[in-house]
Amino acid sequence: MPKVYLDSVSTTPVNPEILKTYEKLSADHYYNSDSLYDDGVTVYRLQEKARENIAELLKVKKDDLIFTSGASEANSLAIKGLALANPDRRHIISSIYEHSSVYNALEQLRRTAGYEITYLYPNAKGVIDPDKVKEALRDDTLLVSIMHVNNEIGSVNDIDTIKKVVKANSRAYFHTDTTQSLGKIAIDLKEVDLASFSAHKIHGLKGSGLLYKRQHIKIEPLISGGQQEYGLRGGTSNAPANIVLAKTIRLALAAQKSNYEHIGKLYDHCLSKLNDLTGITINSPAAGIKTIINFSTSIPSEVLLNALNLKGIMISSRSTCGSRINEPSRVLTSMGIADDRAVRISFDGDNRLEEIDYFIDALKEILQKYGRN
Ligand code: PMP
């Protein structure tokens, strides 16, 4: 039975070349990057060179980059770190369909410290309207945090307009979660104050990521410790992972155009096949990212997921980070979509057209067996 992986939004396989480099770095350069003997200094230099290379790739300054364990940590550090450093401004604007690492950080501030959070809802096209951001801004707004690409339905927010609206109408900082856009579509960090990145969505290591934070912006660390990461994230640096992140981002950006073209073909092919089937509703917006198709069928998502799993096909019914929590999807509910019949498939440069055909044939068979039509 073939294995067909259509869940790259959840994670991606590590590129063997990246894994090999990581293994070699871990073996040869295991020294603490803060040690003062030569071998420690070499690790420090390699790590700082990687930071510099990443800065060049993202067109930002080297000292604006903080290595983290992934996007969840970067989101927490951006939001809670900023709140801890600016206790006098207690209003934050975000969207209702952020990843749980943003939403739950905001809810924690609301529950434990009385912050007022304005959650904006997506419009009919699945995006956050910049005018609604403008209307919600106040004198005491500390932060606006709006994700670039939504991980459940694939809407692409116009962060270029939103950041301009924030800058022109307030003194609030602008943060964006770019986990699902890095290596897929262009990200312009100009005028963005903070942004979160993850390595494992672009064939890098799990437990590796970045917070971009313009250097002058004050935040407090969440992990207290030593001098690592400008004193903003304590703990011995995971130098091999940090060093190899430069290669991960370089490879992802170098292949971005050709990969996304290929993904576009998979998306068009899959969408037209899905539209040929009866009883399918496409939930993803037409102008969404081409890596994600969210759709509903006539059978419960759990039944469909299990039946596809028996055929070796791996897809999700919602954000993987919430897959074991028995609560409705905030994302789908916010768009008025019943989440008990919705599933998400996602594509990557590695997927092939034949895999889409295999998936569609399996879907047809399952719908015939279990569906109402
Ligand atoms: N934000 C978004 C939009 C995501 O899709 C994910 C991964 N599910 C995260 C944040 C969390 O990333 P990480 O696994 O690196 O913590």
Coordinates of C-alpha atoms and ligand atoms in Angstrom, one line a residue:
M1 CA 0.0 0.0 0.0
P2 CA 1.5 3.4 -0.9
K3 CA 1.9 6.0 1.8
V4 CA 0.6 9.4 0.7
Y5 CA 1.5 12.3 3.0
L6 CA -0.9 15.3 2.4
D7 CA -0.3 17.0 5.7
S8 CA 2.8 19.2 5.2
V9 CA 1.2 22.1 7.0
S10 CA 1.5 20.0 10.1
T11 CA 5.2 19.2 9.5
T12 CA 7.6 18.2 6.8
P13 CA 10.3 15.5 6.5
V14 CA 13.8 16.7 7.3
N15 CA 15.9 17.3 4.3
P16 CA 18.6 14.5 4.5
E17 CA 21.3 17.1 3.6
I18 CA 20.2 19.2 6.6
L19 CA 20.1 16.2 8.9
K20 CA 23.6 15.2 7.8
T21 CA 25.0 18.7 8.5
Y22 CA 23.2 18.8 11.8
E23 CA 24.7 15.4 12.8
K24 CA 28.2 16.5 11.8
L25 CA 27.9 19.8 13.7
S26 CA 26.6 18.0 16.8
A27 CA 29.5 15.6 16.7
D28 CA 32.3 18.0 15.8
H29 CA 31.1 21.1 17.5
Y30 CA 29.5 20.0 20.7
Y31 CA 31.2 22.7 22.8
N32 CA 29.2 25.3 24.6
S33 CA 29.0 28.4 22.4
D34 CA 29.7 30.6 25.4
S35 CA 32.9 28.8 26.4
L36 CA 36.0 30.9 26.1
Y37 CA 38.5 28.3 24.8
D38 CA 39.1 28.1 21.0
D39 CA 36.7 25.3 20.3
G40 CA 33.8 27.1 22.1
V41 CA 34.6 30.3 20.3
T42 CA 34.5 28.5 17.0
V43 CA 30.9 27.3 17.8
Y44 CA 30.0 30.8 18.8
R45 CA 31.4 32.2 15.5
L46 CA 29.6 29.6 13.4
Q47 CA 26.3 30.4 15.2
E48 CA 26.7 34.2 14.7
K49 CA 27.7 33.6 11.1
A50 CA 24.4 31.6 10.7
R51 CA 22.5 34.5 12.3
E52 CA 24.1 36.9 9.9
N53 CA 23.3 34.7 6.9
I54 CA 19.6 34.4 8.0
A55 CA 19.5 38.1 8.4
E56 CA 20.7 38.6 4.9
L57 CA 18.1 36.0 3.6
L58 CA 15.3 37.7 5.4
K59 CA 16.6 41.2 4.6
V60 CA 16.8 42.3 8.3
K61 CA 19.6 43.1 10.7
K62 CA 21.6 40.3 12.4
D63 CA 20.8 41.6 15.9
D64 CA 17.1 41.5 15.2
L65 CA 17.1 37.7 15.3
I66 CA 16.6 35.5 18.3
F67 CA 16.9 31.7 18.0
T68 CA 14.0 29.9 19.6
S69 CA 12.6 26.3 19.8
G70 CA 10.1 27.1 17.1
A71 CA 7.2 29.4 16.2
S72 CA 5.2 28.6 19.4
E73 CA 8.0 29.9 21.5
A74 CA 8.6 32.8 19.2
N75 CA 4.9 33.7 19.5
S76 CA 4.9 33.5 23.2
L77 CA 8.1 35.5 23.5
A78 CA 6.8 38.2 21.2
I79 CA 3.4 38.6 23.0
K80 CA 4.2 37.9 26.7
G81 CA 7.7 39.4 26.5
L82 CA 6.3 42.6 25.1
A83 CA 3.5 42.7 27.7
L84 CA 6.0 42.1 30.6
A85 CA 8.2 45.0 29.3
N86 CA 5.3 47.4 28.7
P87 CA 2.8 46.9 31.6
D88 CA 1.2 50.3 31.1
R89 CA -0.5 49.4 27.8
R90 CA -3.0 46.7 28.2
H91 CA -4.9 46.4 25.0
I92 CA -4.0 44.0 22.2
I93 CA -5.6 43.4 18.8
S94 CA -5.5 40.0 17.2
S95 CA -7.6 37.7 15.1
I96 CA -9.9 35.0 16.3
Y97 CA -8.3 32.4 14.0
E98 CA -4.6 32.7 15.1
H99 CA -2.7 29.5 15.9
S100 CA -3.2 28.3 19.5
S101 CA 0.3 29.6 20.5
V102 CA -0.8 33.1 19.8
Y103 CA -4.4 32.7 21.0
N104 CA -3.6 31.0 24.2
A105 CA -0.8 33.5 25.0
L106 CA -3.3 36.3 24.6
E107 CA -5.9 34.4 26.7
Q108 CA -3.3 33.9 29.4
L109 CA -2.7 37.7 29.5
R110 CA -6.4 38.3 29.7
R111 CA -7.1 35.7 32.4
T112 CA -4.1 36.4 34.6
A113 CA -3.3 40.1 34.1
G114 CA -6.6 41.6 33.0
Y115 CA -5.5 42.5 29.4
E116 CA -8.2 43.5 27.0
I117 CA -8.0 41.6 23.8
T118 CA -9.9 42.6 20.7
Y119 CA -10.4 39.5 18.5
L120 CA -11.2 40.4 14.9
Y121 CA -13.2 38.0 12.8
P122 CA -12.3 37.1 9.2
N123 CA -14.6 38.6 6.4
A124 CA -16.4 36.5 3.8
K125 CA -13.1 36.1 1.9
G126 CA -11.5 34.6 5.0
V127 CA -9.2 37.5 5.7
I128 CA -8.9 40.2 8.4
D129 CA -10.0 43.5 7.0
P130 CA -7.3 46.2 7.5
D131 CA -10.1 48.8 8.1
K132 CA -11.3 46.7 11.1
V133 CA -7.8 46.8 12.5
K134 CA -7.8 50.6 12.1
E135 CA -11.2 50.9 13.9
A136 CA -9.9 48.7 16.8
L137 CA -6.7 50.7 17.5
R138 CA -6.6 52.7 20.8
D139 CA -4.2 54.9 22.6
D140 CA -3.3 52.0 25.0
T141 CA -3.0 49.4 22.2
L142 CA 0.3 47.7 22.8
L143 CA 0.3 45.2 20.0
V144 CA -1.5 44.1 16.8
S145 CA -0.8 40.4 16.1
I146 CA -2.2 39.1 12.8
M147 CA -1.0 35.9 11.1
H148 CA 0.2 35.9 7.5
V149 CA -1.2 32.6 6.3
N150 CA -3.9 30.8 8.3
N151 CA -2.9 27.2 8.9
E152 CA -6.4 25.6 8.7
I153 CA -8.0 27.3 5.7
G154 CA -5.1 28.9 4.0
S155 CA -6.3 32.5 3.8
V156 CA -3.5 35.0 3.1
N157 CA -3.8 38.2 5.1
D158 CA -2.6 41.5 3.6
I159 CA 0.0 42.1 6.2
D160 CA 1.6 44.8 4.1
T161 CA -1.5 47.0 4.3
I162 CA -2.2 46.0 8.0
K163 CA 1.3 47.0 9.1
K164 CA 0.9 50.4 7.3
V165 CA -2.5 50.9 9.0
V166 CA -1.0 50.1 12.4
K167 CA 2.0 52.4 11.9
A168 CA 0.0 55.3 10.5
N169 CA -2.7 55.3 13.1
S170 CA -1.1 54.2 16.4
R171 CA 2.1 53.6 18.4
A172 CA 1.2 49.9 18.6
Y173 CA 3.8 47.2 17.6
F174 CA 2.9 44.9 14.8
H175 CA 3.6 41.1 15.0
T176 CA 2.9 38.5 12.5
D177 CA 3.2 34.7 12.5
T178 CA 4.8 33.7 9.3
T179 CA 5.0 30.0 10.0
Q180 CA 2.9 29.0 7.0
S181 CA 4.2 31.5 4.5
L182 CA 8.0 31.1 4.9
G183 CA 9.4 29.3 1.8
K184 CA 6.0 29.5 0.0
I185 CA 5.2 33.2 -0.7
A186 CA 7.1 36.4 -0.2
I187 CA 7.4 38.0 3.2
D188 CA 8.3 41.6 3.5
L189 CA 9.5 42.4 7.0
K190 CA 10.0 46.1 6.4
E191 CA 7.9 47.9 9.0
V192 CA 7.0 44.7 10.7
D193 CA 8.2 44.9 14.4
L194 CA 8.1 41.2 15.3
A195 CA 7.7 38.0 13.3
S196 CA 7.7 34.3 14.2
F197 CA 9.3 31.5 12.1
S198 CA 9.5 27.7 12.3
A199 CA 12.1 25.3 10.8
H200 CA 10.1 22.1 10.7
K201 CA 7.6 23.4 8.2
I202 CA 10.3 23.9 5.6
H203 CA 12.2 20.6 5.9
G204 CA 14.2 21.7 8.9
L205 CA 14.6 20.4 12.4
K206 CA 11.7 20.2 14.9
G207 CA 12.5 22.3 18.0
S208 CA 14.1 25.1 15.9
G209 CA 12.8 28.5 15.0
L210 CA 13.2 32.3 15.2
L211 CA 11.8 35.4 16.6
Y212 CA 12.5 38.5 14.5
K213 CA 12.3 41.5 16.8
R214 CA 13.6 44.9 15.8
Q215 CA 16.4 45.5 18.2
H216 CA 15.2 48.7 19.8
I217 CA 11.9 47.1 20.9
K218 CA 12.0 46.2 24.6
I219 CA 10.8 42.7 25.6
E220 CA 11.4 40.7 28.7
P221 CA 12.7 37.1 28.5
L222 CA 10.4 34.2 29.3
I223 CA 13.2 31.9 30.0
S224 CA 15.5 33.6 32.5
G225 CA 19.1 32.7 32.3
G226 CA 22.4 34.0 31.1
Q227 CA 23.7 36.2 28.3
Q228 CA 22.4 33.9 25.5
E229 CA 20.3 35.5 22.8
Y230 CA 20.9 39.1 24.0
G231 CA 19.7 38.0 27.5
L232 CA 16.3 37.3 26.1
R233 CA 16.3 33.5 26.1
G234 CA 18.4 31.7 28.7
G235 CA 19.8 28.3 28.4
T236 CA 22.8 26.8 26.6
S237 CA 22.4 27.6 22.9
N238 CA 21.3 24.7 20.7
A239 CA 24.1 25.8 18.4
P240 CA 24.0 22.9 15.9
A241 CA 20.3 23.5 15.3
N242 CA 20.7 27.2 15.1
I243 CA 23.6 26.9 12.7
V244 CA 21.7 24.5 10.4
L245 CA 18.7 26.8 10.4
A246 CA 20.6 29.1 8.0
K247 CA 20.9 26.3 5.5
T248 CA 17.3 25.3 6.0
I249 CA 16.1 28.8 5.2
R250 CA 18.5 29.2 2.3
L251 CA 17.4 26.0 0.7
A252 CA 13.7 26.8 1.2
L253 CA 14.0 30.3 -0.3
A254 CA 16.1 29.1 -3.2
A255 CA 13.5 26.5 -4.1
Q256 CA 10.5 28.7 -3.3
K257 CA 9.5 29.7 -6.8
S258 CA 9.8 26.3 -8.5
N259 CA 8.2 24.5 -5.5
Y260 CA 5.3 26.9 -5.3
E261 CA 4.7 26.5 -9.1
H262 CA 4.6 22.8 -8.6
I263 CA 2.3 23.1 -5.6
G264 CA 0.0 25.3 -7.7
K265 CA -0.3 22.5 -10.2
L266 CA -1.2 20.0 -7.5
Y267 CA -3.7 22.5 -6.0
D268 CA -5.4 23.2 -9.4
H269 CA -5.6 19.5 -10.2
C270 CA -6.9 18.5 -6.8
L271 CA -9.4 21.4 -6.6
S272 CA -10.9 20.5 -10.0
K273 CA -11.2 16.8 -9.1
L274 CA -12.9 17.8 -5.7
N275 CA -15.3 20.1 -7.6
D276 CA -16.3 17.2 -9.8
L277 CA -17.4 15.2 -6.8
T278 CA -20.9 15.6 -5.4
G279 CA -21.5 16.7 -1.8
I280 CA -18.1 18.5 -1.4
T281 CA -17.9 22.1 -0.2
I282 CA -14.6 23.9 -0.5
N283 CA -14.0 26.0 2.7
S284 CA -10.7 27.6 1.7
P285 CA -11.0 31.0 0.1
A286 CA -10.4 31.2 -3.6
A287 CA -7.5 33.6 -3.1
G288 CA -5.9 31.5 -0.4
I289 CA -2.4 29.9 -0.4
K290 CA -2.1 27.0 -2.7
T291 CA -0.6 24.7 -0.1
I292 CA -3.9 24.2 1.7
I293 CA -7.4 23.0 0.7
N294 CA -10.0 22.7 3.5
F295 CA -13.2 21.1 2.4
S296 CA -16.3 19.5 3.9
T297 CA -18.0 16.2 2.9
S298 CA -21.2 14.5 3.9
I299 CA -19.5 12.2 6.4
P300 CA -17.9 13.0 9.8
S301 CA -14.3 14.1 9.5
E302 CA -13.2 11.4 12.0
V303 CA -14.7 8.7 9.8
L304 CA -13.1 10.1 6.7
L305 CA -9.7 10.5 8.4
N306 CA -9.7 6.9 9.6
A307 CA -10.9 5.5 6.3
L308 CA -8.1 7.4 4.5
N309 CA -5.6 6.3 7.1
L310 CA -6.4 2.7 6.3
K311 CA -5.5 3.4 2.7
G312 CA -2.2 5.0 3.7
I313 CA -3.3 8.6 3.2
M314 CA -2.5 11.1 5.9
I315 CA -4.5 14.3 6.2
S316 CA -5.9 16.4 9.1
S317 CA -9.2 17.6 10.2
R318 CA -8.0 20.7 12.0
S319 CA -4.8 22.3 13.4
T320 CA -2.6 19.4 14.5
C321 CA -1.8 21.3 17.7
G322 CA -5.5 21.0 18.7
S323 CA -6.2 17.6 17.3
R324 CA -6.6 15.9 20.7
I325 CA -8.7 18.7 22.3
N326 CA -12.4 18.1 22.0
E327 CA -13.3 21.7 21.3
P328 CA -14.7 23.1 18.0
S329 CA -12.1 24.7 15.7
R330 CA -12.0 28.4 16.4
V331 CA -10.9 29.0 12.8
L332 CA -13.8 27.2 11.1
T333 CA -16.4 28.3 13.6
S334 CA -15.3 31.9 13.0
M335 CA -16.1 31.5 9.3
G336 CA -19.5 29.9 10.0
I337 CA -18.3 26.4 8.9
A338 CA -19.4 23.3 10.8
D339 CA -16.1 21.7 11.8
D340 CA -17.3 18.1 12.3
R341 CA -17.3 17.4 8.5
A342 CA -14.3 19.5 7.5
V343 CA -10.9 18.2 6.6
R344 CA -7.6 19.8 5.5
I345 CA -5.2 18.5 2.9
S346 CA -1.9 20.3 2.3
F347 CA 0.7 20.0 -0.4
D348 CA 4.5 20.4 -0.5
G349 CA 7.1 20.4 -3.3
D350 CA 7.6 16.7 -2.7
N351 CA 4.0 15.6 -3.6
R352 CA 3.2 14.2 -7.0
L353 CA 0.1 14.4 -9.2
E354 CA -0.3 10.6 -8.9
E355 CA -0.7 11.0 -5.2
I356 CA -3.5 13.4 -5.7
D357 CA -5.2 10.9 -8.0
Y358 CA -4.8 8.1 -5.5
F359 CA -6.3 10.4 -2.8
I360 CA -9.2 11.4 -5.0
D361 CA -10.0 7.7 -5.9
A362 CA -9.9 6.8 -2.3
L363 CA -12.1 9.7 -1.3
K364 CA -14.7 8.7 -4.0
E365 CA -14.7 5.1 -2.7
I366 CA -15.1 6.2 0.9
L367 CA -17.8 8.7 0.2
Q368 CA -19.7 6.0 -1.7
K369 CA -19.4 3.6 1.1
Y370 CA -20.2 6.0 4.0
G371 CA -21.8 9.1 2.4
R372 CA -25.4 10.1 2.2
N373 CA -25.2 10.7 -1.6
Ligands
PMP1 N1 1.9 29.1 14.0 C1 1.3 28.4 12.9 C2 0.5 29.2 12.0 C3 1.5 27.0 12.8 O1 0.9 26.4 11.8 C4 2.3 26.3 13.7 C5 2.5 24.8 13.6 N2 1.4 24.1 13.7 C6 2.9 27.1 14.8 C7 2.7 28.4 14.8 C8 3.7 26.4 15.8 O2 5.0 26.1 15.2 P1 6.1 25.2 16.1 O3 5.6 23.8 15.9 O4 7.4 25.5 15.4 O5 6.0 25.7 17.5

